[in-house]
Coordinates of C-alpha atoms and ligand atoms in Angstrom, one line a residue:
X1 CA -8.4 -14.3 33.6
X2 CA -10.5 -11.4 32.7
X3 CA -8.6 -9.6 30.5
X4 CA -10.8 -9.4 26.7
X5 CA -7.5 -8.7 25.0
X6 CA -3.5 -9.0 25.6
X7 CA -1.1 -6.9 24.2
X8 CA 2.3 -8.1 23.7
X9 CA 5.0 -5.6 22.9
X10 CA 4.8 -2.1 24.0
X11 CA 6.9 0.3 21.6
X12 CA 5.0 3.2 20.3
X13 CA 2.6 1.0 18.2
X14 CA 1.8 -1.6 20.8
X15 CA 1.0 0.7 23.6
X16 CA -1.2 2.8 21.4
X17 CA -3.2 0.1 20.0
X18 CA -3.0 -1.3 23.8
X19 CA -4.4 2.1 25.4
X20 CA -6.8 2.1 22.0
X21 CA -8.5 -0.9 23.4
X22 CA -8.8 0.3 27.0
X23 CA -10.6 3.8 25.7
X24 CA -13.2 1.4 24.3
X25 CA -13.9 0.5 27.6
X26 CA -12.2 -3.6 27.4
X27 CA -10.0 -5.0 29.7
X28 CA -6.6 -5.3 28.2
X29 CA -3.6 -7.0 29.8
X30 CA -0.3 -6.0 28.4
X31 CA 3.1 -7.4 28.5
X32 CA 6.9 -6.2 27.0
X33 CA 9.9 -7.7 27.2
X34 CA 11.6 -5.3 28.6
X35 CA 9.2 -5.1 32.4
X36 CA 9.6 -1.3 32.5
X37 CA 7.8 -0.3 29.7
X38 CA 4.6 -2.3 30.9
X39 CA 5.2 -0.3 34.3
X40 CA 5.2 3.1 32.4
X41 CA 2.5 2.8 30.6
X42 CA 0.1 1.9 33.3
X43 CA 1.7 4.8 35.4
X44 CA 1.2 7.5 32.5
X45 CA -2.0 6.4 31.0
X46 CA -3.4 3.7 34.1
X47 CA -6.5 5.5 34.2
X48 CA -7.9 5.8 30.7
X49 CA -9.3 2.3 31.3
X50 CA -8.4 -1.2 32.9
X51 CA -5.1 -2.9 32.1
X52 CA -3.5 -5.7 33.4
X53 CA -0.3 -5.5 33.9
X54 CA 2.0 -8.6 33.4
X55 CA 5.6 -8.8 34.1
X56 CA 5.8 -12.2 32.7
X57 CA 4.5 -14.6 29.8
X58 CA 3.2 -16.6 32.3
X59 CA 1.0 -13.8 34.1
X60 CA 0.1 -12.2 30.9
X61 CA -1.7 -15.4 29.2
X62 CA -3.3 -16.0 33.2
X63 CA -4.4 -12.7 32.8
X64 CA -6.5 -13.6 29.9
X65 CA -10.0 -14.6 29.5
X66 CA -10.6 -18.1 27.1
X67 CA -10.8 -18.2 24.3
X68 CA -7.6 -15.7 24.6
X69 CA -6.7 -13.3 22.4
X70 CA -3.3 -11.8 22.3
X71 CA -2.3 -9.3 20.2
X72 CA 2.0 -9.5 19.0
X73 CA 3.4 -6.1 18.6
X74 CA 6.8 -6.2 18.1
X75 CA 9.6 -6.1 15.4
X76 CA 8.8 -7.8 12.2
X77 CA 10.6 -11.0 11.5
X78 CA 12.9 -12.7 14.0
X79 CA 11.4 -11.3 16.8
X80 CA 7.8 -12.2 16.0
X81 CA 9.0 -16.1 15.5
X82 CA 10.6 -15.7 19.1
X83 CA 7.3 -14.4 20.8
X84 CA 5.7 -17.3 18.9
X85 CA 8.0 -19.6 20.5
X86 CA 7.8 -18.4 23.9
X87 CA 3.8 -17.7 24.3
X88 CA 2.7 -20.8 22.0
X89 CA 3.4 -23.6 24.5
X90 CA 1.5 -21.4 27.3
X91 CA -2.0 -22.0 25.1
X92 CA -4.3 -24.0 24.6
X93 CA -6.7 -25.4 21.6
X94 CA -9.3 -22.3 20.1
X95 CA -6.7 -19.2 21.3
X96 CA -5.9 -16.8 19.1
X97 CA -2.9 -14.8 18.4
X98 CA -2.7 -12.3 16.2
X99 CA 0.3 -10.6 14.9
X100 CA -0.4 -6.6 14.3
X101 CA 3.5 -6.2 12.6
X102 CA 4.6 -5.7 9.2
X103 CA 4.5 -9.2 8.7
X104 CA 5.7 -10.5 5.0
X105 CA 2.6 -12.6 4.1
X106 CA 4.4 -15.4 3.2
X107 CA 5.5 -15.5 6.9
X108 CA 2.5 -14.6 8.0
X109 CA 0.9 -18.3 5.8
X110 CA 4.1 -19.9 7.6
X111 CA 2.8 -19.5 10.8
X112 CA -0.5 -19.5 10.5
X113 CA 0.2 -23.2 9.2
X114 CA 2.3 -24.7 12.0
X115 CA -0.1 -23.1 14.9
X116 CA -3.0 -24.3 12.9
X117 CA -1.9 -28.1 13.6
X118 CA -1.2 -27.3 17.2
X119 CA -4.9 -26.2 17.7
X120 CA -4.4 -22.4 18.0
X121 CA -5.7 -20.0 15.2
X122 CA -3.3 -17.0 14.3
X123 CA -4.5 -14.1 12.7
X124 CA -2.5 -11.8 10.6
X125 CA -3.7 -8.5 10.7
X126 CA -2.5 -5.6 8.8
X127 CA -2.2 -2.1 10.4
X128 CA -2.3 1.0 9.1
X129 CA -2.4 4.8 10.5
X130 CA 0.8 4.8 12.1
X131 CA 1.2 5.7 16.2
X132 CA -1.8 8.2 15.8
X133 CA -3.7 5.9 14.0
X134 CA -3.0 2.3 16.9
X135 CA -4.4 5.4 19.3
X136 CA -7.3 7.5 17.5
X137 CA -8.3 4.8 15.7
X138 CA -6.6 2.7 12.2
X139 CA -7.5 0.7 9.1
X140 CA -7.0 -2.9 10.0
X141 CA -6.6 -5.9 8.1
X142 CA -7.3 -9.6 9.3
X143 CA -6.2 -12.4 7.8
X144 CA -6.7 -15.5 9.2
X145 CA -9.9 -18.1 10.0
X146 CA -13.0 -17.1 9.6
X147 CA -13.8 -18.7 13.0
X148 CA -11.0 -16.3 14.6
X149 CA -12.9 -13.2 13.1
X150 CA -15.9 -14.3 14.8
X151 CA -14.5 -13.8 18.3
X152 CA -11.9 -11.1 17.0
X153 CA -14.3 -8.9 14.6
X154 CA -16.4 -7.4 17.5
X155 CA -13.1 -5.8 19.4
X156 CA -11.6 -4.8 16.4
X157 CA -14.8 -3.2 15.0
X158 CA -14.4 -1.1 18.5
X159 CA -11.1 -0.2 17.6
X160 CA -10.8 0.8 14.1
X161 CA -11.3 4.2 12.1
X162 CA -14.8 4.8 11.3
X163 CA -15.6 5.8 7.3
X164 CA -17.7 8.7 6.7
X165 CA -20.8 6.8 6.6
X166 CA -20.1 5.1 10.0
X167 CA -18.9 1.5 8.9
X168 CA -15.5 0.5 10.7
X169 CA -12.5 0.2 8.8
X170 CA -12.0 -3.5 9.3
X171 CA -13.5 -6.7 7.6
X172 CA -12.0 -10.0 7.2
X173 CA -9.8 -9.9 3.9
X174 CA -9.4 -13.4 3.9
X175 CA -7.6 -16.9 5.2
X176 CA -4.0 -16.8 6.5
X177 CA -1.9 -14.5 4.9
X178 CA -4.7 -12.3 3.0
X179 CA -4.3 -9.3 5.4
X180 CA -0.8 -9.1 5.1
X181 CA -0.8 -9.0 1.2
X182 CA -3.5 -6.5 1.3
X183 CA -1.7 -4.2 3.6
X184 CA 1.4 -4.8 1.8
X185 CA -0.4 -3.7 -1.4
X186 CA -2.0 -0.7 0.3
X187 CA 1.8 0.5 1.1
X188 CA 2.7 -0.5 -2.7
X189 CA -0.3 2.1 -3.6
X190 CA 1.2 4.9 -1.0
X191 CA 4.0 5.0 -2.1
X192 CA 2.7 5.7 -5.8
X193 CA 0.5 8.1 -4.4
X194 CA 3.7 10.0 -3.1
X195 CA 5.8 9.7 -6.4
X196 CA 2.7 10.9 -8.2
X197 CA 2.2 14.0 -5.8
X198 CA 6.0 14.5 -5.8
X199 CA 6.0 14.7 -9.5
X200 CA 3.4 17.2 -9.4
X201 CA 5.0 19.1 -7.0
X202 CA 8.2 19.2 -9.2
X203 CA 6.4 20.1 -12.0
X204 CA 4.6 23.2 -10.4
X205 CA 7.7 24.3 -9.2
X206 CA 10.1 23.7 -12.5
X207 CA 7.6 24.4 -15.3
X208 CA 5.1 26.8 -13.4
X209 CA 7.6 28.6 -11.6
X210 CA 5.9 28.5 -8.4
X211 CA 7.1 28.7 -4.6
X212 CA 6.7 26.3 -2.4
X213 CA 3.8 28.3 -0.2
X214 CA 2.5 28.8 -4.1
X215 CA 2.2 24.9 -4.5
X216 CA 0.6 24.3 -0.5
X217 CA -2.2 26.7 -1.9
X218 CA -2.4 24.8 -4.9
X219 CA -2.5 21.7 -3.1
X220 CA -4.8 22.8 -0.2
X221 CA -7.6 23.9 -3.3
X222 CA -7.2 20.3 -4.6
X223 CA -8.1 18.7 -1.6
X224 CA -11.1 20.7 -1.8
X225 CA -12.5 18.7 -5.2
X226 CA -11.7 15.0 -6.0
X227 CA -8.3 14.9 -5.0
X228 CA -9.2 14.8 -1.6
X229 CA -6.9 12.6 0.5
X230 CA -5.0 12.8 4.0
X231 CA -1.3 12.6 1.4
X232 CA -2.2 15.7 -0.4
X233 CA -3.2 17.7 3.0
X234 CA 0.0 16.4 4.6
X235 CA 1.5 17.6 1.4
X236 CA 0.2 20.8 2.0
X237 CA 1.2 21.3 5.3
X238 CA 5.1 20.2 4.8
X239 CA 5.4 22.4 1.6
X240 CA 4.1 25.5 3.9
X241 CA 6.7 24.6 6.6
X242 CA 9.4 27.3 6.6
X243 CA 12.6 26.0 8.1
X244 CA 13.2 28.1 11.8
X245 CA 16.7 27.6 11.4
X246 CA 17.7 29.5 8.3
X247 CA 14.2 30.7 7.2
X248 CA 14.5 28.5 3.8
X249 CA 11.6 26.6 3.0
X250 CA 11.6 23.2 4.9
X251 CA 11.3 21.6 1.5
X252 CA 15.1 23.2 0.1
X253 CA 16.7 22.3 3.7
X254 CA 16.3 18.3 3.6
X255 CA 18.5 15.8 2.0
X256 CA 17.0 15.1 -1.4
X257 CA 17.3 11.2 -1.0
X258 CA 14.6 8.9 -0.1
X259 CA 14.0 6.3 2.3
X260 CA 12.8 3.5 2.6
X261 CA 11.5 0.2 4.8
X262 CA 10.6 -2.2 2.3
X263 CA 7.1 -2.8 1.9
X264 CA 7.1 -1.1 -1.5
X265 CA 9.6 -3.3 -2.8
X266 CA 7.8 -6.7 -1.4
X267 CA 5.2 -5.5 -3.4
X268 CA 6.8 -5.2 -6.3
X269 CA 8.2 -8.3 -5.7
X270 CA 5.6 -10.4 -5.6
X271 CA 4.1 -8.4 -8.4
X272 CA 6.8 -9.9 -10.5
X273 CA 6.3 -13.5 -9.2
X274 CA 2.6 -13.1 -10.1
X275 CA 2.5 -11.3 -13.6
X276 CA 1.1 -8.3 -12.3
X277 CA 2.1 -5.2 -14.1
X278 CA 2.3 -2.7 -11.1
X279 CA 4.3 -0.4 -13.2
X280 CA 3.4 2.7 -11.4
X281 CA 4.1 1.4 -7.8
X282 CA 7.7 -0.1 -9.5
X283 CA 8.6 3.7 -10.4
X284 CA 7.7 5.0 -7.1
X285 CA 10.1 2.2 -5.6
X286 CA 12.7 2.6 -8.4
X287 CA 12.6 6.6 -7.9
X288 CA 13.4 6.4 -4.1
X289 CA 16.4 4.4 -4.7
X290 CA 17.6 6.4 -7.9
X291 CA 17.5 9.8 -5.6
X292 CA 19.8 7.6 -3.0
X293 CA 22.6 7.2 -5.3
X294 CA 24.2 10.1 -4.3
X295 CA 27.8 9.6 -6.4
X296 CA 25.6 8.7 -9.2
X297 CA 24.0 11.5 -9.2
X298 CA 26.6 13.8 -9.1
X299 CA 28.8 12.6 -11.6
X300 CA 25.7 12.8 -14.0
X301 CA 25.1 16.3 -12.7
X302 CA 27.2 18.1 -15.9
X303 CA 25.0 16.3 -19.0
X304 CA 23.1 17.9 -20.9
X305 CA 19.4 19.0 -20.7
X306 CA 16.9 21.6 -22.1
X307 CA 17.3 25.5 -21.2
X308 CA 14.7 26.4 -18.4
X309 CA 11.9 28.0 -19.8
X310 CA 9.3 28.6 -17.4
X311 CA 6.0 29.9 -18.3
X312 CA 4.1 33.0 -17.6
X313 CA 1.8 33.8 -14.6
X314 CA -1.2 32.8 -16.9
X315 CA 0.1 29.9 -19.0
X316 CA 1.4 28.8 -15.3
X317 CA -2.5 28.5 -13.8
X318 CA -3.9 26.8 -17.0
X319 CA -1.0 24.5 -16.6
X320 CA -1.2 23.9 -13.0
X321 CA -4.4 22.7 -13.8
X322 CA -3.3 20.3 -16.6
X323 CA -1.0 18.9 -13.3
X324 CA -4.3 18.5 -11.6
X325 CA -5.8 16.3 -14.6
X326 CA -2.1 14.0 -15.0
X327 CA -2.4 13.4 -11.3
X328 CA -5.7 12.4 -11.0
X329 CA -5.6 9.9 -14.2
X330 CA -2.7 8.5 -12.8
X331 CA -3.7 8.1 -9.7
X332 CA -6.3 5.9 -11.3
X333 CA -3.9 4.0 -13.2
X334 CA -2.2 3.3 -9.8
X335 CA -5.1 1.9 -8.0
X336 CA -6.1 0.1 -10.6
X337 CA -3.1 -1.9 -10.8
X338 CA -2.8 -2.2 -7.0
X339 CA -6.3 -4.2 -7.0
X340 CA -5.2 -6.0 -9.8
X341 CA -2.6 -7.2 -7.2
X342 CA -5.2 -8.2 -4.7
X343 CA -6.9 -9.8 -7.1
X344 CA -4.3 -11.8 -8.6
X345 CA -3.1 -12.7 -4.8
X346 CA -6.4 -13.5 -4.0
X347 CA -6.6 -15.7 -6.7
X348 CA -3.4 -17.3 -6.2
X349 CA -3.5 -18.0 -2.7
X350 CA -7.4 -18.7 -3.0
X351 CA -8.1 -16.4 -0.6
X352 CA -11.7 -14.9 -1.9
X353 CA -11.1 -11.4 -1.2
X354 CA -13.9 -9.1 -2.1
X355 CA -11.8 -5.9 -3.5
X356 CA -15.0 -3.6 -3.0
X357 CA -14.3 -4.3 0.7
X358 CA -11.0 -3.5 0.9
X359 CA -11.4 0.0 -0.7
X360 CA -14.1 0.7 2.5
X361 CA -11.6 -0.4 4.7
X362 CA -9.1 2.1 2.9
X363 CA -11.4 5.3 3.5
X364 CA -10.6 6.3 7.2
X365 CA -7.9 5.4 9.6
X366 CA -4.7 4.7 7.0
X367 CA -2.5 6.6 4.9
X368 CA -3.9 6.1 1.3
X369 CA -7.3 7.3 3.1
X370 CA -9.2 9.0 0.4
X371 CA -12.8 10.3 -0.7
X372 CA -11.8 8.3 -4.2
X373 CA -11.8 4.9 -2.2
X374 CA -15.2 5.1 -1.4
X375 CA -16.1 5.7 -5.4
X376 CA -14.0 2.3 -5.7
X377 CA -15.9 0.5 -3.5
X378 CA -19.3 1.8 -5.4
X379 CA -17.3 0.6 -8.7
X380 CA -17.0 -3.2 -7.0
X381 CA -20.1 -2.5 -5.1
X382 CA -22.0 -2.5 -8.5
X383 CA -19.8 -4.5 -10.4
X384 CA -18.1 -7.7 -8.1
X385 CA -16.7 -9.0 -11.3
X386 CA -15.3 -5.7 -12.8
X387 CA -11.8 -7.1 -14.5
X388 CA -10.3 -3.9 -14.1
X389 CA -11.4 -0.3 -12.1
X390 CA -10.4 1.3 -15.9
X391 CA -13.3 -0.6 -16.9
X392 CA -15.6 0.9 -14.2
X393 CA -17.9 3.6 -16.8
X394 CA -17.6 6.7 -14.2
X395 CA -13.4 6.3 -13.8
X396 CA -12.9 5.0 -17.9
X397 CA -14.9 8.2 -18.4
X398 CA -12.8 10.5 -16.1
X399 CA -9.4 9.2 -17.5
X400 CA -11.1 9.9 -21.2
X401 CA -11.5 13.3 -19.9
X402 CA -8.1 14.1 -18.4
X403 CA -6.1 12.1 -21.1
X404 CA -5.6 15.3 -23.7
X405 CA -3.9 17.7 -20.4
X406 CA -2.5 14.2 -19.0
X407 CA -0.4 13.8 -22.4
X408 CA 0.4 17.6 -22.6
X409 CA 2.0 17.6 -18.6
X410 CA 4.0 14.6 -20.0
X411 CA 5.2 16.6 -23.4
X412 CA 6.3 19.6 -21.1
X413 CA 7.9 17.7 -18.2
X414 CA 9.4 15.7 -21.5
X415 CA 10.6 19.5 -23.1
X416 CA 12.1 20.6 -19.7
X417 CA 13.8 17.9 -18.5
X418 CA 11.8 17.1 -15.7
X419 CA 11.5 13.0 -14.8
X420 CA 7.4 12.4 -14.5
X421 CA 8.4 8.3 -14.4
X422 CA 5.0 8.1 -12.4
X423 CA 3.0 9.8 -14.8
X424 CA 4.5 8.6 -17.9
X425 CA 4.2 4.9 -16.5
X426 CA 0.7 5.4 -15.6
X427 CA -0.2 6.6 -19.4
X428 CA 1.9 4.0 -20.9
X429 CA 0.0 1.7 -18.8
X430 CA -3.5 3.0 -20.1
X431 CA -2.4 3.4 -23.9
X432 CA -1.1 -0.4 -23.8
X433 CA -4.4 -2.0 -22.0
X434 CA -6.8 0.4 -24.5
X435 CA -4.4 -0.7 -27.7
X436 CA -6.1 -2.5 -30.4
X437 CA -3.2 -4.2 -31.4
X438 CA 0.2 -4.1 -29.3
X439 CA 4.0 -5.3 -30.7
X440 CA 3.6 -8.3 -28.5
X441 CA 3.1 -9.9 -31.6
X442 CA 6.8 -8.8 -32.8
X443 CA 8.3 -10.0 -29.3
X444 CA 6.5 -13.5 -30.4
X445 CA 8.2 -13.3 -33.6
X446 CA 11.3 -12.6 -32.4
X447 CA 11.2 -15.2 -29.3
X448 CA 10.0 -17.8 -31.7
X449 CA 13.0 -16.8 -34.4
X450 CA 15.5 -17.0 -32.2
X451 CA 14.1 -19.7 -29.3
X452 CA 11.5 -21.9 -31.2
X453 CA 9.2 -20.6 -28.4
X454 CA 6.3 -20.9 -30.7
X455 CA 3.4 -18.4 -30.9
X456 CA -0.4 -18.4 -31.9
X457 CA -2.5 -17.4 -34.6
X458 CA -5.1 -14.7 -34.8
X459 CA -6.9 -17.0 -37.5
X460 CA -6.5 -20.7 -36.0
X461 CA -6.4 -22.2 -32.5
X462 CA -3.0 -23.9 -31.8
X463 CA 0.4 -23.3 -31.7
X464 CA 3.2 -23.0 -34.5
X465 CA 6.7 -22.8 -35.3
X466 CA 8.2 -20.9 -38.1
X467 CA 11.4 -22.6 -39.8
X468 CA 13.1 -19.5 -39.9
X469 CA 16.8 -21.0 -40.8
X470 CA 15.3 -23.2 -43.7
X471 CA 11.9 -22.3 -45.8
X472 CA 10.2 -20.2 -43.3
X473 CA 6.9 -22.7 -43.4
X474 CA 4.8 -22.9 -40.5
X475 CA 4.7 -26.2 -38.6
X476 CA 2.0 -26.5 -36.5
X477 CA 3.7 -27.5 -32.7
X478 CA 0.2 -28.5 -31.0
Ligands
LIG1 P1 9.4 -1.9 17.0 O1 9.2 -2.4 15.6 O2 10.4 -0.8 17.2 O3 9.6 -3.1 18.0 C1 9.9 -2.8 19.4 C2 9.2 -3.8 20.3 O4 9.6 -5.2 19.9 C3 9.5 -3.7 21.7 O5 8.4 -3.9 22.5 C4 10.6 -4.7 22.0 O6 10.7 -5.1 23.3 C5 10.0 -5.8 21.1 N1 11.0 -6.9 20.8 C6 12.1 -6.9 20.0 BR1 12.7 -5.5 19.1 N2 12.7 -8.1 20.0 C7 12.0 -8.9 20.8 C8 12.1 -10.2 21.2 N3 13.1 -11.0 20.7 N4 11.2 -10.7 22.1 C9 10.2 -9.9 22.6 N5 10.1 -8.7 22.2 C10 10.9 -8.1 21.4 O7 7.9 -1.3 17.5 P2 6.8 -0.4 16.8 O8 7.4 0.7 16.0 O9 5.8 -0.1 17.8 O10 6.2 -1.4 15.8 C11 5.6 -2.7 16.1 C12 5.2 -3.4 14.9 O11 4.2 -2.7 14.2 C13 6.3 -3.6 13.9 O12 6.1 -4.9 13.3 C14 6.1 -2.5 12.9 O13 6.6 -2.9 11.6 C15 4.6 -2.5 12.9 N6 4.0 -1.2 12.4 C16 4.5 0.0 12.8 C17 4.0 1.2 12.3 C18 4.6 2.5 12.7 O14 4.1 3.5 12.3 N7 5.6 2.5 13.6 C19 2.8 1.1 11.6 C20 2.2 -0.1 11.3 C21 2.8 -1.2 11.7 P3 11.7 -4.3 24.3 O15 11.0 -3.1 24.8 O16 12.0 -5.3 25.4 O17 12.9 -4.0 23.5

């Protein structure tokens, strides 16, 4: 064969990453299930570069130059394991297959294990940028051997966004599942990013009494400073959108309950399995489903809550400013938690991921893209062993800054009933991990009271017992 690269599944993902390829001048063979969709996209888009098409399995790994490389993109789960089955017998020791889905990562290491002992290395990669970003260029996130980078990393390098300073959104996050859990993560992280930017919105337009064109302006002048992200232009842009039909605001027009496809909540997930407090990304998940519960909603709709009092026209900037300051700490909050998450995976899993490298792969090409990323890969860059980015000097000294407006959005979402679960999560977050002394030490007390679960001493190494239902003495327990 002399195809560089196969691609296997040709919905809107498959056939941009498939046409993606071609525009960077490699020969790419392409396959689908269903024969007519390989047909149309040579017809429609045949001359942007040099496909091959295949009309079955057989043809399409013939079509392929050794070691092959075939690229999986269809549904997550079931389907995936089918394509496995079907195009696995067909190679042959050193191929590689990689699967471009929204893989679980604990699928992903399944995988990865049982075609390991037949000989043929599969690669997990993580893909984000949606249909514009398999075309234009996305962020992408390999998992897999090292060895499969080797012969992977230069097509993929080809094919991925490009950061600001030139450097190719794509490294090699680690063995088997790593790029998975990374990508999951960075969806754990957008949808935080949303909630947080959602709560601002809510709060500009309950407290500060502004329209929604009001808060696009607002918005579009933040993405002018440090702010600056593709979620807060999009923001922009959908808050400005005036609704043809009845001339309302796009924003008023749509169903006020969330959706969503589960990569938050895998996130969270995990998180849970791993100790990770990813409290910000939990509230983000938790308010998506607590806006679906429609008859919950609207038999709590007559309680009680504060009278409206928005402010004045002046009070209104100062405060929309104070937004500006909540959003930005918390934002910090939330990334710092979501590479807490890569960490800990990376630790469980012993995966090795370098968490300076995953921010630059973050800046261009997928949805959390973001000048701040590149300032969290300088914080790793200068610091690899940094236990936490609130402990980076430049962020730790930013959240200093915005904690005094940061607390007083939170008192006057508090005052006029507005939630802020994001923002308040994120400060709860930063008060606990800065604390001198937290109640843990009660929650021992209690656990051991009432459980004999023991606790330890701020004075002497070991653990003890009180005997709370006789003397209370301390019994030392090991
Ligand atoms: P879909 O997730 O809608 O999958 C459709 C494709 O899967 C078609 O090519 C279909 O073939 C094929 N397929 C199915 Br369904 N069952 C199959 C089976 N048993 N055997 C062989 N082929 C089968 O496509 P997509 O939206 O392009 O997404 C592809 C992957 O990329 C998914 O895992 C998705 O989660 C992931 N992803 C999507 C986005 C996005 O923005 N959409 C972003 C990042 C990642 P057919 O034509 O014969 O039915």
């Amino acid at each position: 064969g002399t195809a560089q690269i196969g691609v296997t599944g040709l919905a809107v993902m498959g056939r941009n990453l498939a046409r993606n390829f071609a525009r960077n001048g490699f020969t790419v063979a392409v396959h689908n299930r269903t024969a007519a969709k390989t047909r149309a996209l040579v017809e429609e888009f045949g001359e942007e570069g040099t496909f091959v098409a295949a009309e079955s399995p057989e043809d399409f790994v013939a079509a392929l130059e050794r070691p092959r490389r075939l690229v999986i993109m269809v549904k997550a789960g079931e389907a995936t394991d089918a394509v496995i089955q079907e195009f696995a017998p067909l190679l042959e020791k050193g191929d590689v297959i990689i699967d471009g889905g929204n893989a679980h990562f604990e699928d992903t290491r399944r995988r990865e294990r049982e075609l390991r002992e037949r000989g043929i290395h599969f690669v997990g990669v993580g893909i984000s940028g949606g249909e514009e970003g398999a075309l234009h260029g996305p962020s992408i996130m390999p998992g897999g051997s090292a060895e499969s980078y080797e012969s992977l990393g230069p097509l993929l390098e080809r094919i991925a966004a490009k950061a600001p300073d030139g450097t190719p959104c794509v490294t090699h996050v680690g063995p088997d599942g790593a790029g998975h859990f990374v990508k999951m993560v960075h969806n754990g992280i957008e949808y935080a990013d949303m909630q947080l930017i959602a709560e601002a919105y809510h709060l500009l337009r309950t407290v500060a009494g502004y329209s929604p064109e009001k808060i696009a302006e607002t918005f579009r002048d933040w993405n002018t400073g440090r702010l600056d992200s593709y979620l807060i232009e999009i923001t922009a842009e959908v808050l400005a959108h005036v609704d043809a039909a009845t001339g309302k605001p796009f924003v008023d027009v749509v169903e006020d309950e969330a959706e969503q496809k589960g990569t938050g909540r895998w996130t969270v997930q995990i998180a849970l399995d791993l100790g990770v407090p990813v409290s910000g990304i939990a509230e983000a998940v938790f308010a998506r489903s607590l806006s679906g519960h429609a008859e919950l909603r609207e038999a709590a709709r007559s309680l009680t809550g504060p009278a409206a009092n928005p402010l004045g026209e002046k009070e209104a900037a100062a405060f929309a400013a104070q937004v500006e300051q909540a959003l930005y700490a918390s934002k910090i909050v939330s990334y710092t938690q979501g590479f807490h998450q890569v960490q800990a995976g990376s630790q469980n899993y012993d995966w090795d991921v370098d968490p300076g490298a995953v921010a630059a792969i973050w800046r261009a090409g997928c949805i959390i893209r973001a000048a701040f990323l590149d300032r969290i890969r300088a914080a790793y860059d200068a610091q690899p062993e940094l236990p936490s980015l609130l402990s980076d000097k430049r962020f730790g000294d930013e959240i200093g800054a915005a904690q005094d407006d940061w607390r007083a959005v939170i008192v006057a979402a508090a005052r006029q009933g507005v939630p802020v679960p994001g923002f308040s999560a994120a400060l709860a977050y930063y008060d606990a991990l800065r604390a001198e002394r937290l109640p843990a030490a009660l929650t021992q007390g209690q656990r051991d009271f009432f459980g004999a679960h023991t606790y330890r001493r701020t004075d002497r190494e070991g653990s003890f017992h009180t005997l709370w239902g006789g003397d209370r003495s301390e019994v030392s327990t090991g």
